[in-house]
mmCIF file of C-alpha atoms in Angstrom:
data_model
loop_
_atom_site.group_PDB
_atom_site.id
_atom_site.type_symbol
_atom_site.label_atom_id
_atom_site.label_comp_id
_atom_site.label_asym_id
_atom_site.label_seq_id
_atom_site.Cartn_x
_atom_site.Cartn_y
_atom_site.Cartn_z
ATOM 1 C CA MET A 23 -10.310 -11.347 13.081
ATOM 2 C CA LEU A 24 -12.705 -9.698 10.777
ATOM 3 C CA GLU A 25 -14.282 -8.447 14.240
ATOM 4 C CA GLU A 26 -10.664 -7.490 15.150
ATOM 5 C CA ILE A 27 -10.635 -4.386 12.946
ATOM 6 C CA ASN A 28 -10.464 -1.243 14.488
ATOM 7 C CA HIS A 29 -12.249 1.691 12.764
ATOM 8 C CA GLN A 30 -11.299 4.278 15.191
ATOM 9 C CA ARG A 31 -10.329 7.400 13.528
ATOM 10 C CA ARG A 32 -6.983 9.020 13.330
ATOM 11 C CA ARG A 33 -6.257 11.923 12.089
ATOM 12 C CA LEU A 34 -2.162 12.164 11.307
ATOM 13 C CA ILE A 35 -0.378 15.605 9.839
ATOM 14 C CA GLY A 36 2.799 15.569 8.635
ATOM 15 C CA ASN A 37 5.013 18.600 7.489
ATOM 16 C CA ALA A 38 7.294 18.463 4.139
ATOM 17 C CA ALA A 39 10.689 17.806 4.604
ATOM 18 C CA LEU A 40 12.265 19.452 1.870
ATOM 19 C CA ALA A 41 11.383 22.079 -0.522
ATOM 20 C CA VAL A 42 12.193 20.181 -3.412
ATOM 21 C CA ALA A 43 9.616 18.097 -2.451
ATOM 22 C CA ALA A 44 7.210 19.347 -0.333
ATOM 23 C CA THR A 45 3.526 19.064 0.280
ATOM 24 C CA GLN A 46 0.909 20.793 2.511
ATOM 25 C CA LEU A 47 -0.421 18.572 4.949
ATOM 26 C CA GLY A 48 -0.581 20.765 7.810
ATOM 27 C CA PHE A 49 2.090 21.110 10.504
ATOM 28 C CA LEU A 50 3.846 18.558 12.770
ATOM 29 C CA GLY A 51 4.580 19.682 16.659
ATOM 30 C CA SER A 52 8.086 21.245 15.601
ATOM 31 C CA ALA A 53 9.703 24.186 15.344
ATOM 32 C CA SER A 54 10.979 23.263 11.529
ATOM 33 C CA ALA A 55 7.588 22.658 10.403
ATOM 34 C CA GLN A 56 6.210 24.975 7.613
ATOM 35 C CA GLN A 57 3.140 25.869 5.494
ATOM 36 C CA ARG A 58 3.359 24.370 2.180
ATOM 37 C CA ASN A 59 1.154 25.288 -0.780
ATOM 38 C CA PRO A 60 -0.266 22.006 -2.331
ATOM 39 C CA ALA A 61 -0.301 23.279 -6.103
ATOM 40 C CA SER A 62 3.515 23.953 -5.685
ATOM 41 C CA THR A 63 4.387 20.212 -4.288
ATOM 42 C CA ASN A 64 6.637 18.553 -7.514
ATOM 43 C CA VAL A 65 8.105 15.343 -6.738
ATOM 44 C CA PRO A 66 11.918 15.635 -8.161
ATOM 45 C CA ALA A 67 13.195 13.758 -11.074
ATOM 46 C CA ILE A 68 14.992 10.803 -10.287
ATOM 47 C CA LYS A 69 16.914 8.251 -12.260
ATOM 48 C CA PRO A 70 15.839 4.696 -11.802
ATOM 49 C CA GLY A 71 17.779 2.676 -9.753
ATOM 50 C CA THR A 72 19.093 5.714 -7.715
ATOM 51 C CA HIS A 73 19.043 3.489 -4.272
ATOM 52 C CA THR A 74 19.647 0.027 -3.815
ATOM 53 C CA SER A 75 18.382 0.032 0.024
ATOM 54 C CA PHE A 76 16.031 0.996 2.492
ATOM 55 C CA ALA A 77 16.475 2.928 5.522
ATOM 56 C CA SER A 78 15.111 0.467 7.730
ATOM 57 C CA ILE A 79 13.713 -3.056 7.667
ATOM 58 C CA LYS A 80 11.423 -3.617 10.538
ATOM 59 C CA GLN A 81 8.878 -6.999 11.907
ATOM 60 C CA ILE A 82 5.703 -6.440 13.367
ATOM 61 C CA ASP A 83 3.040 -9.694 14.563
ATOM 62 C CA ALA A 84 -0.094 -8.726 12.474
ATOM 63 C CA GLY A 85 -3.102 -11.122 12.075
ATOM 64 C CA LEU A 86 -2.112 -14.128 11.038
ATOM 65 C CA LEU A 87 1.797 -13.000 9.751
ATOM 66 C CA ASN A 88 4.835 -11.522 11.138
ATOM 67 C CA VAL A 89 5.280 -8.703 8.389
ATOM 68 C CA GLY A 90 8.243 -7.573 7.093
ATOM 69 C CA TYR A 91 8.192 -4.008 6.271
ATOM 70 C CA ALA A 92 10.752 -1.363 5.276
ATOM 71 C CA GLU A 93 9.911 2.053 6.487
ATOM 72 C CA ASP A 94 10.718 5.268 5.611
ATOM 73 C CA GLY A 95 10.072 9.478 6.745
ATOM 74 C CA PRO A 96 8.432 10.778 9.764
ATOM 75 C CA ALA A 97 7.054 8.643 12.162
ATOM 76 C CA THR A 98 4.182 11.364 12.303
ATOM 77 C CA GLY A 99 3.813 11.840 8.953
ATOM 78 C CA PRO A 100 0.928 11.208 7.121
ATOM 79 C CA PRO A 101 0.918 7.711 6.279
ATOM 80 C CA VAL A 102 1.723 5.788 2.748
ATOM 81 C CA ILE A 103 1.523 1.958 2.058
ATOM 82 C CA LEU A 104 2.920 0.643 -1.158
ATOM 83 C CA LEU A 105 2.055 -2.957 -1.931
ATOM 84 C CA HIS A 106 4.136 -4.642 -4.585
ATOM 85 C CA GLY A 107 2.748 -7.785 -6.831
ATOM 86 C CA TRP A 108 4.503 -11.124 -8.155
ATOM 87 C CA PRO A 109 6.869 -11.890 -8.970
ATOM 88 C CA TYR A 110 8.244 -8.552 -7.544
ATOM 89 C CA ASP A 111 8.747 -7.522 -4.121
ATOM 90 C CA ILE A 112 9.349 -4.321 -1.902
ATOM 91 C CA TYR A 113 12.417 -3.387 -4.192
ATOM 92 C CA SER A 114 9.702 -1.906 -6.582
ATOM 93 C CA PHE A 115 9.846 1.064 -4.193
ATOM 94 C CA VAL A 116 13.386 1.323 -3.917
ATOM 95 C CA ASP A 117 13.315 4.946 -5.234
ATOM 96 C CA VAL A 118 9.534 5.538 -4.479
ATOM 97 C CA ALA A 119 10.055 5.388 -0.557
ATOM 98 C CA PRO A 120 12.606 8.301 -0.604
ATOM 99 C CA LEU A 121 10.613 10.410 -2.497
ATOM 100 C CA LEU A 122 8.020 10.085 -0.331
ATOM 101 C CA ALA A 123 9.868 10.079 2.654
ATOM 102 C CA SER A 124 11.550 14.020 1.569
ATOM 103 C CA ALA A 125 7.990 15.264 1.378
ATOM 104 C CA GLY A 126 6.995 13.958 4.576
ATOM 105 C CA TYR A 127 5.244 10.936 4.425
ATOM 106 C CA ARG A 128 5.439 8.155 6.504
ATOM 107 C CA VAL A 129 6.435 5.218 4.305
ATOM 108 C CA ILE A 130 5.322 1.539 4.779
ATOM 109 C CA VAL A 131 6.558 -1.135 2.249
ATOM 110 C CA PRO A 132 5.418 -4.254 3.511
ATOM 111 C CA TYR A 133 6.583 -7.606 1.939
ATOM 112 C CA LEU A 134 3.084 -9.617 0.860
ATOM 113 C CA ARG A 135 2.652 -12.898 2.651
ATOM 114 C CA GLY A 136 4.916 -15.417 0.863
ATOM 115 C CA TYR A 137 7.615 -12.930 0.488
ATOM 116 C CA GLY A 138 10.988 -11.808 2.025
ATOM 117 C CA THR A 139 10.967 -11.654 5.645
ATOM 118 C CA THR A 140 6.900 -12.112 6.132
ATOM 119 C CA ARG A 141 6.355 -15.452 8.205
ATOM 120 C CA PHE A 142 3.263 -17.049 9.283
ATOM 121 C CA LEU A 143 2.742 -17.169 12.809
ATOM 122 C CA SER A 144 1.823 -20.632 12.833
ATOM 123 C CA GLY A 145 2.582 -23.442 10.986
ATOM 124 C CA GLU A 146 -0.759 -24.864 10.940
ATOM 125 C CA THR A 147 -1.977 -21.711 8.885
ATOM 126 C CA PHE A 148 -3.390 -22.726 5.424
ATOM 127 C CA ARG A 149 -1.114 -20.992 2.759
ATOM 128 C CA ASN A 150 -4.142 -19.390 1.066
ATOM 129 C CA GLY A 151 -3.551 -16.876 -1.381
ATOM 130 C CA GLN A 152 -7.319 -15.857 -2.419
ATOM 131 C CA GLN A 153 -7.426 -12.233 -2.966
ATOM 132 C CA SER A 154 -9.587 -10.668 0.545
ATOM 133 C CA VAL A 155 -7.081 -12.487 2.488
ATOM 134 C CA VAL A 156 -4.310 -10.252 1.246
ATOM 135 C CA ALA A 157 -5.869 -7.170 1.865
ATOM 136 C CA LEU A 158 -6.800 -7.938 4.742
ATOM 137 C CA ASP A 159 -3.103 -8.834 5.807
ATOM 138 C CA ILE A 160 -2.746 -5.182 5.084
ATOM 139 C CA ILE A 161 -5.645 -3.978 7.101
ATOM 140 C CA ASN A 162 -4.437 -6.227 9.788
ATOM 141 C CA LEU A 163 -1.016 -4.408 9.550
ATOM 142 C CA MET A 164 -2.331 -1.152 9.508
ATOM 143 C CA ASP A 165 -4.022 -1.826 12.952
ATOM 144 C CA ALA A 166 -0.971 -3.430 14.200
ATOM 145 C CA LEU A 167 0.903 -0.180 13.167
ATOM 146 C CA LYS A 168 -1.924 2.338 14.485
ATOM 147 C CA ILE A 169 -2.750 3.285 11.345
ATOM 148 C CA GLN A 170 -6.203 4.152 10.518
ATOM 149 C CA LYS A 171 -6.143 5.687 7.510
ATOM 150 C CA ALA A 172 -3.677 5.993 4.685
ATOM 151 C CA VAL A 173 -2.687 6.058 1.081
ATOM 152 C CA VAL A 174 -2.493 3.126 -0.654
ATOM 153 C CA ALA A 175 -0.703 2.325 -3.723
ATOM 154 C CA GLY A 176 0.323 -0.611 -5.558
ATOM 155 C CA PHE A 177 0.822 -2.509 -8.818
ATOM 156 C CA ASP A 178 0.010 -6.073 -10.285
ATOM 157 C CA TRP A 179 -1.191 -7.928 -6.638
ATOM 158 C CA GLY A 180 -0.900 -4.627 -4.626
ATOM 159 C CA ALA A 181 -2.973 -2.609 -7.241
ATOM 160 C CA ARG A 182 -5.485 -5.375 -6.896
ATOM 161 C CA THR A 183 -5.251 -5.296 -2.818
ATOM 162 C CA ALA A 184 -5.503 -1.338 -3.217
ATOM 163 C CA ASP A 185 -8.466 -2.020 -4.863
ATOM 164 C CA ILE A 186 -10.338 -4.223 -2.347
ATOM 165 C CA MET A 187 -9.025 -2.045 0.383
ATOM 166 C CA ALA A 188 -10.726 0.807 -0.802
ATOM 167 C CA ALA A 189 -14.007 -1.099 -1.940
ATOM 168 C CA LEU A 190 -14.361 -3.399 1.205
ATOM 169 C CA TRP A 191 -12.788 -0.808 3.814
ATOM 170 C CA PRO A 192 -12.906 2.659 2.262
ATOM 171 C CA GLU A 193 -13.053 4.563 5.969
ATOM 172 C CA ARG A 194 -9.389 3.181 6.171
ATOM 173 C CA CYS A 195 -8.486 4.723 2.585
ATOM 174 C CA LYS A 196 -7.389 8.066 2.097
ATOM 175 C CA GLY A 197 -7.052 7.293 -1.708
ATOM 176 C CA ILE A 198 -5.188 4.904 -3.738
ATOM 177 C CA VAL A 199 -3.021 4.356 -6.475
ATOM 178 C CA SER A 200 -3.951 1.661 -8.798
ATOM 179 C CA VAL A 201 -1.432 0.625 -11.942
ATOM 180 C CA SER A 202 -3.890 -1.062 -14.442
ATOM 181 C CA GLY A 203 -6.805 0.253 -12.432
ATOM 182 C CA TYR A 204 -10.291 -2.015 -11.860
ATOM 183 C CA LEU A 205 -8.385 -5.531 -10.906
ATOM 184 C CA ILE A 206 -11.217 -7.106 -8.714
ATOM 185 C CA GLY A 207 -12.156 -10.204 -9.758
ATOM 186 C CA SER A 208 -13.694 -13.786 -8.614
ATOM 187 C CA PRO A 209 -13.648 -17.424 -9.796
ATOM 188 C CA ALA A 210 -16.930 -17.114 -11.121
ATOM 189 C CA ALA A 211 -15.960 -14.091 -13.265
ATOM 190 C CA ASN A 212 -12.746 -15.803 -14.489
ATOM 191 C CA GLU A 213 -15.321 -19.018 -15.839
ATOM 192 C CA ALA A 214 -15.850 -17.075 -19.294
ATOM 193 C CA PRO A 215 -13.331 -17.858 -21.664
ATOM 194 C CA LEU A 216 -10.928 -14.121 -23.469
ATOM 195 C CA PRO A 217 -10.231 -14.279 -26.509
ATOM 196 C CA PRO A 218 -7.153 -16.221 -27.677
ATOM 197 C CA THR A 219 -4.990 -13.990 -27.960
ATOM 198 C CA ALA A 220 -5.796 -12.844 -24.253
ATOM 199 C CA GLU A 221 -5.603 -16.568 -23.141
ATOM 200 C CA PHE A 222 -2.447 -16.902 -24.392
ATOM 201 C CA GLU A 223 -1.180 -13.864 -22.275
ATOM 202 C CA TRP A 224 -2.133 -15.953 -19.426
ATOM 203 C CA TRP A 225 0.373 -19.256 -20.405
ATOM 204 C CA TYR A 226 1.733 -19.288 -16.462
ATOM 205 C CA GLN A 227 -1.632 -19.743 -14.762
ATOM 206 C CA PHE A 228 -2.496 -22.826 -17.396
ATOM 207 C CA TYR A 229 1.283 -23.699 -16.180
ATOM 208 C CA PHE A 230 0.578 -23.190 -12.229
ATOM 209 C CA ALA A 231 -2.855 -24.919 -12.848
ATOM 210 C CA THR A 232 -0.754 -28.331 -13.208
ATOM 211 C CA GLU A 233 1.620 -30.504 -10.826
ATOM 212 C CA ARG A 234 4.335 -30.096 -13.027
ATOM 213 C CA GLY A 235 3.617 -26.791 -13.221
ATOM 214 C CA LYS A 236 4.196 -26.067 -9.477
ATOM 215 C CA LEU A 237 7.147 -28.715 -9.188
ATOM 216 C CA GLY A 238 8.513 -26.349 -12.062
ATOM 217 C CA TYR A 239 8.150 -23.185 -10.344
ATOM 218 C CA SER A 240 9.478 -24.495 -7.403
ATOM 219 C CA LYS A 241 12.965 -25.807 -9.016
ATOM 220 C CA ASN A 242 12.924 -22.817 -11.183
ATOM 221 C CA THR A 243 11.735 -20.242 -9.319
ATOM 222 C CA ASN A 244 14.252 -17.259 -10.172
ATOM 223 C CA ASP A 245 14.583 -17.864 -14.028
ATOM 224 C CA PHE A 246 10.716 -18.474 -14.187
ATOM 225 C CA ASN A 247 10.582 -15.209 -12.382
ATOM 226 C CA LYS A 248 13.018 -13.422 -14.738
ATOM 227 C CA LEU A 249 11.344 -14.489 -17.448
ATOM 228 C CA ILE A 250 8.280 -12.580 -16.208
ATOM 229 C CA TRP A 251 10.037 -9.652 -15.680
ATOM 230 C CA GLN A 252 11.594 -9.523 -19.171
ATOM 231 C CA LEU A 253 7.854 -10.190 -20.596
ATOM 232 C CA ALA A 254 5.723 -7.987 -18.713
ATOM 233 C CA SER A 255 9.055 -5.028 -18.938
ATOM 234 C CA PRO A 256 10.034 -5.594 -22.549
ATOM 235 C CA LYS A 257 11.753 -2.446 -22.626
ATOM 236 C CA TRP A 258 13.320 -2.459 -19.096
ATOM 237 C CA ASP A 259 16.646 -3.316 -19.505
ATOM 238 C CA PHE A 260 17.111 -4.051 -15.477
ATOM 239 C CA ASP A 261 20.972 -5.640 -14.394
ATOM 240 C CA ALA A 262 21.635 -9.146 -12.449
ATOM 241 C CA ALA A 263 22.330 -7.222 -9.396
ATOM 242 C CA THR A 264 18.305 -5.238 -9.124
ATOM 243 C CA PHE A 265 17.097 -8.987 -10.012
ATOM 244 C CA ASP A 266 18.706 -10.264 -7.207
ATOM 245 C CA ARG A 267 17.917 -7.990 -4.794
ATOM 246 C CA SER A 268 14.217 -9.058 -5.560
ATOM 247 C CA ALA A 269 14.877 -12.531 -6.110
ATOM 248 C CA ALA A 270 16.231 -12.922 -2.380
ATOM 249 C CA SER A 271 12.420 -12.472 -1.326
ATOM 250 C CA PHE A 272 11.627 -15.494 -3.317
ATOM 251 C CA ASP A 273 13.344 -17.746 -0.760
ATOM 252 C CA ASN A 274 10.252 -17.877 1.597
ATOM 253 C CA PRO A 275 9.369 -21.232 2.530
ATOM 254 C CA ASP A 276 5.543 -19.881 1.649
ATOM 255 C CA HIS A 277 6.298 -18.295 -1.762
ATOM 256 C CA VAL A 278 5.148 -21.257 -3.856
ATOM 257 C CA ALA A 279 2.559 -22.183 -1.790
ATOM 258 C CA ILE A 280 0.941 -18.831 -1.859
ATOM 259 C CA VAL A 281 1.701 -18.243 -5.659
ATOM 260 C CA ILE A 282 -0.017 -21.607 -6.693
ATOM 261 C CA HIS A 283 -2.860 -20.943 -4.759
ATOM 262 C CA ASN A 284 -3.598 -17.616 -5.756
ATOM 263 C CA TYR A 285 -3.644 -18.347 -9.381
ATOM 264 C CA ARG A 286 -5.475 -21.670 -9.532
ATOM 265 C CA TRP A 287 -8.171 -20.038 -6.809
ATOM 266 C CA ARG A 288 -8.296 -17.362 -9.474
ATOM 267 C CA ILE A 289 -10.028 -19.893 -12.315
ATOM 268 C CA GLY A 290 -11.695 -22.321 -9.666
ATOM 269 C CA LEU A 291 -9.415 -25.102 -9.430
ATOM 270 C CA ALA A 292 -8.671 -24.443 -5.894
ATOM 271 C CA GLU A 293 -11.021 -23.840 -2.340
ATOM 272 C CA GLY A 294 -10.768 -20.786 -0.624
ATOM 273 C CA GLU A 295 -11.475 -20.707 3.255
ATOM 274 C CA LYS A 296 -15.152 -20.172 4.153
ATOM 275 C CA LYS A 297 -14.325 -17.567 6.861
ATOM 276 C CA TYR A 298 -13.748 -15.336 3.719
ATOM 277 C CA ASP A 299 -16.733 -16.203 1.801
ATOM 278 C CA ASP A 300 -18.910 -13.349 2.868
ATOM 279 C CA LEU A 301 -15.755 -10.990 1.800
ATOM 280 C CA GLU A 302 -15.543 -12.791 -1.495
ATOM 281 C CA LYS A 303 -19.188 -12.770 -2.267
ATOM 282 C CA ARG A 304 -19.215 -8.487 -1.809
ATOM 283 C CA LEU A 305 -15.890 -8.529 -4.274
ATOM 284 C CA ALA A 306 -17.620 -10.632 -6.803
ATOM 285 C CA GLU A 307 -19.955 -8.004 -7.213
ATOM 286 C CA ALA A 308 -17.423 -5.626 -8.845
ATOM 287 C CA PRO A 309 -18.112 -2.900 -5.872
ATOM 288 C CA VAL A 310 -17.854 0.438 -7.168
ATOM 289 C CA ILE A 311 -14.684 2.217 -5.610
ATOM 290 C CA THR A 312 -15.396 5.823 -3.907
ATOM 291 C CA VAL A 313 -11.843 7.002 -2.554
ATOM 292 C CA PRO A 314 -9.673 9.245 -4.720
ATOM 293 C CA THR A 315 -8.035 7.169 -7.408
ATOM 294 C CA ILE A 316 -5.767 7.821 -9.726
ATOM 295 C CA THR A 317 -4.918 4.766 -12.130
ATOM 296 C CA LEU A 318 -1.646 4.275 -14.114
ATOM 297 C CA GLU A 319 -0.600 2.357 -17.107
ATOM 298 C CA GLY A 320 2.910 2.041 -18.803
ATOM 299 C CA ASP A 321 2.899 2.507 -22.510
ATOM 300 C CA ALA A 322 5.410 -0.534 -22.810
ATOM 301 C CA ASN A 323 3.483 -3.132 -20.562
ATOM 302 C CA GLY A 324 3.711 -6.466 -21.638
ATOM 303 C CA ALA A 325 1.378 -8.001 -19.066
ATOM 304 C CA PRO A 326 -2.076 -8.889 -19.314
ATOM 305 C CA HIS A 327 -4.313 -5.590 -18.524
ATOM 306 C CA PRO A 328 -6.964 -4.314 -19.358
ATOM 307 C CA PRO A 329 -7.638 -0.529 -21.392
ATOM 308 C CA ASP A 330 -8.426 2.142 -18.918
ATOM 309 C CA SER A 331 -12.183 2.655 -20.821
ATOM 310 C CA ALA A 332 -12.697 -1.293 -19.601
ATOM 311 C CA TYR A 333 -12.474 -0.084 -16.036
ATOM 312 C CA ARG A 334 -13.446 3.978 -15.759
ATOM 313 C CA LYS A 335 -17.388 3.468 -14.199
ATOM 314 C CA LYS A 336 -15.324 1.743 -11.599
ATOM 315 C CA PHE A 337 -14.408 4.678 -9.955
ATOM 316 C CA SER A 338 -16.978 7.348 -8.695
ATOM 317 C CA GLY A 339 -15.227 9.543 -6.505
ATOM 318 C CA LYS A 340 -12.413 11.919 -7.475
ATOM 319 C CA TYR A 341 -10.354 10.530 -10.339
ATOM 320 C CA ALA A 342 -7.411 10.741 -12.907
ATOM 321 C CA TYR A 343 -6.104 8.267 -15.171
ATOM 322 C CA ARG A 344 -1.978 8.449 -16.416
ATOM 323 C CA LEU A 345 -0.633 6.789 -19.236
ATOM 324 C CA ILE A 346 3.223 6.711 -18.131
ATOM 325 C CA SER A 347 5.437 7.009 -21.609
ATOM 326 C CA GLY A 348 9.201 6.091 -22.335
ATOM 327 C CA GLY A 349 9.239 2.326 -22.920
ATOM 328 C CA VAL A 350 7.416 2.212 -19.104
ATOM 329 C CA GLY A 351 6.661 -1.679 -18.613
ATOM 330 C CA HIS A 352 4.426 -3.470 -15.534
ATOM 331 C CA ASN A 353 6.792 -2.786 -13.167
ATOM 332 C CA LEU A 354 5.689 0.871 -12.815
ATOM 333 C CA PRO A 355 7.469 2.032 -9.418
ATOM 334 C CA ARG A 356 10.575 0.555 -10.158
ATOM 335 C CA GLU A 357 10.829 1.889 -13.895
ATOM 336 C CA ALA A 358 8.993 5.360 -13.182
ATOM 337 C CA PRO A 359 9.338 6.234 -9.942
ATOM 338 C CA GLN A 360 8.656 9.854 -10.236
ATOM 339 C CA ALA A 361 5.451 9.197 -11.946
ATOM 340 C CA PHE A 362 4.624 7.075 -9.131
ATOM 341 C CA ALA A 363 5.198 9.049 -6.394
ATOM 342 C CA GLN A 364 3.785 12.303 -7.791
ATOM 343 C CA ALA A 365 0.470 10.028 -8.292
ATOM 344 C CA VAL A 366 0.655 9.321 -4.517
ATOM 345 C CA VAL A 367 0.977 13.098 -3.589
ATOM 346 C CA ASP A 368 -1.461 14.090 -5.946
ATOM 347 C CA VAL A 369 -4.157 11.397 -4.827
ATOM 348 C CA ASP A 370 -3.577 12.907 -1.142
ATOM 349 C CA ARG A 371 -4.810 16.196 -2.843
ATOM 350 C CA LEU A 372 -8.015 15.187 -4.725
#
């Protein structure tokens, strides 16, 4: 599968569709295409929760998966891939996607393995949640969509995936936006104990390490995930409809298996697959990321996260850090869509 990764370069250039959110990215072969000044590109303000659906939901075979994904914006626009985390889904980007689409981007928002309408092509495939595999899924998706290079942006598992893609396949990433910075890890690195307060923040990881935890998560998935939302974003007053839209993606038949394997693999309680050992060995060395990067943090993030000073040296290319204020928690693109979309536009110009 690794050999199937196509490194042929493509250059995708797009127009700005709306003046209020325009970005200078060249031109389309269209009479309406216009030149824009990058310095004038400001994403318009938007009230979080303005949108409740996507322009379209599609399916495509990619690698081991049939991937479900939302798509918005012009098909010939410069591509942006937005990646969610646990326990969230593509609706974290329901306000971000139209902002970027209006700026001329082709926006792809995939359900990760174990979420929504993404399914394994074979019932025999091991339900693996280790970090390199999730990143390889997105490389395979780019190949299936014939996207050679994209801006990749995400939070939680999605931020880690963006980091990994930039570290292992920098030629596929024009730039990345990573909430909470550098999240690449390894089971060996995770053997070192943390201070008690930090260990306490990872309570669910210890719960998932037990068979009781696996059964409990399976029986109480929605209640469990709603609790995580509340703890991770203590100042976000989301309503039932907002949670329910995302909760539908947890009905995926592989959701529990992927989540449990991911957290057990992280602390060395579950094996990964041998065919990914070389990728994991490279990641265990904590490689420096060279592509343009903007890291974001919410000022009210209740989930475990490192301070920006802990990871600054892991980014050697053009770089910016932004603290997003206003009681913004872990689900940053959903709680602060304008700030997240602006970071995508800005990293594209670094």
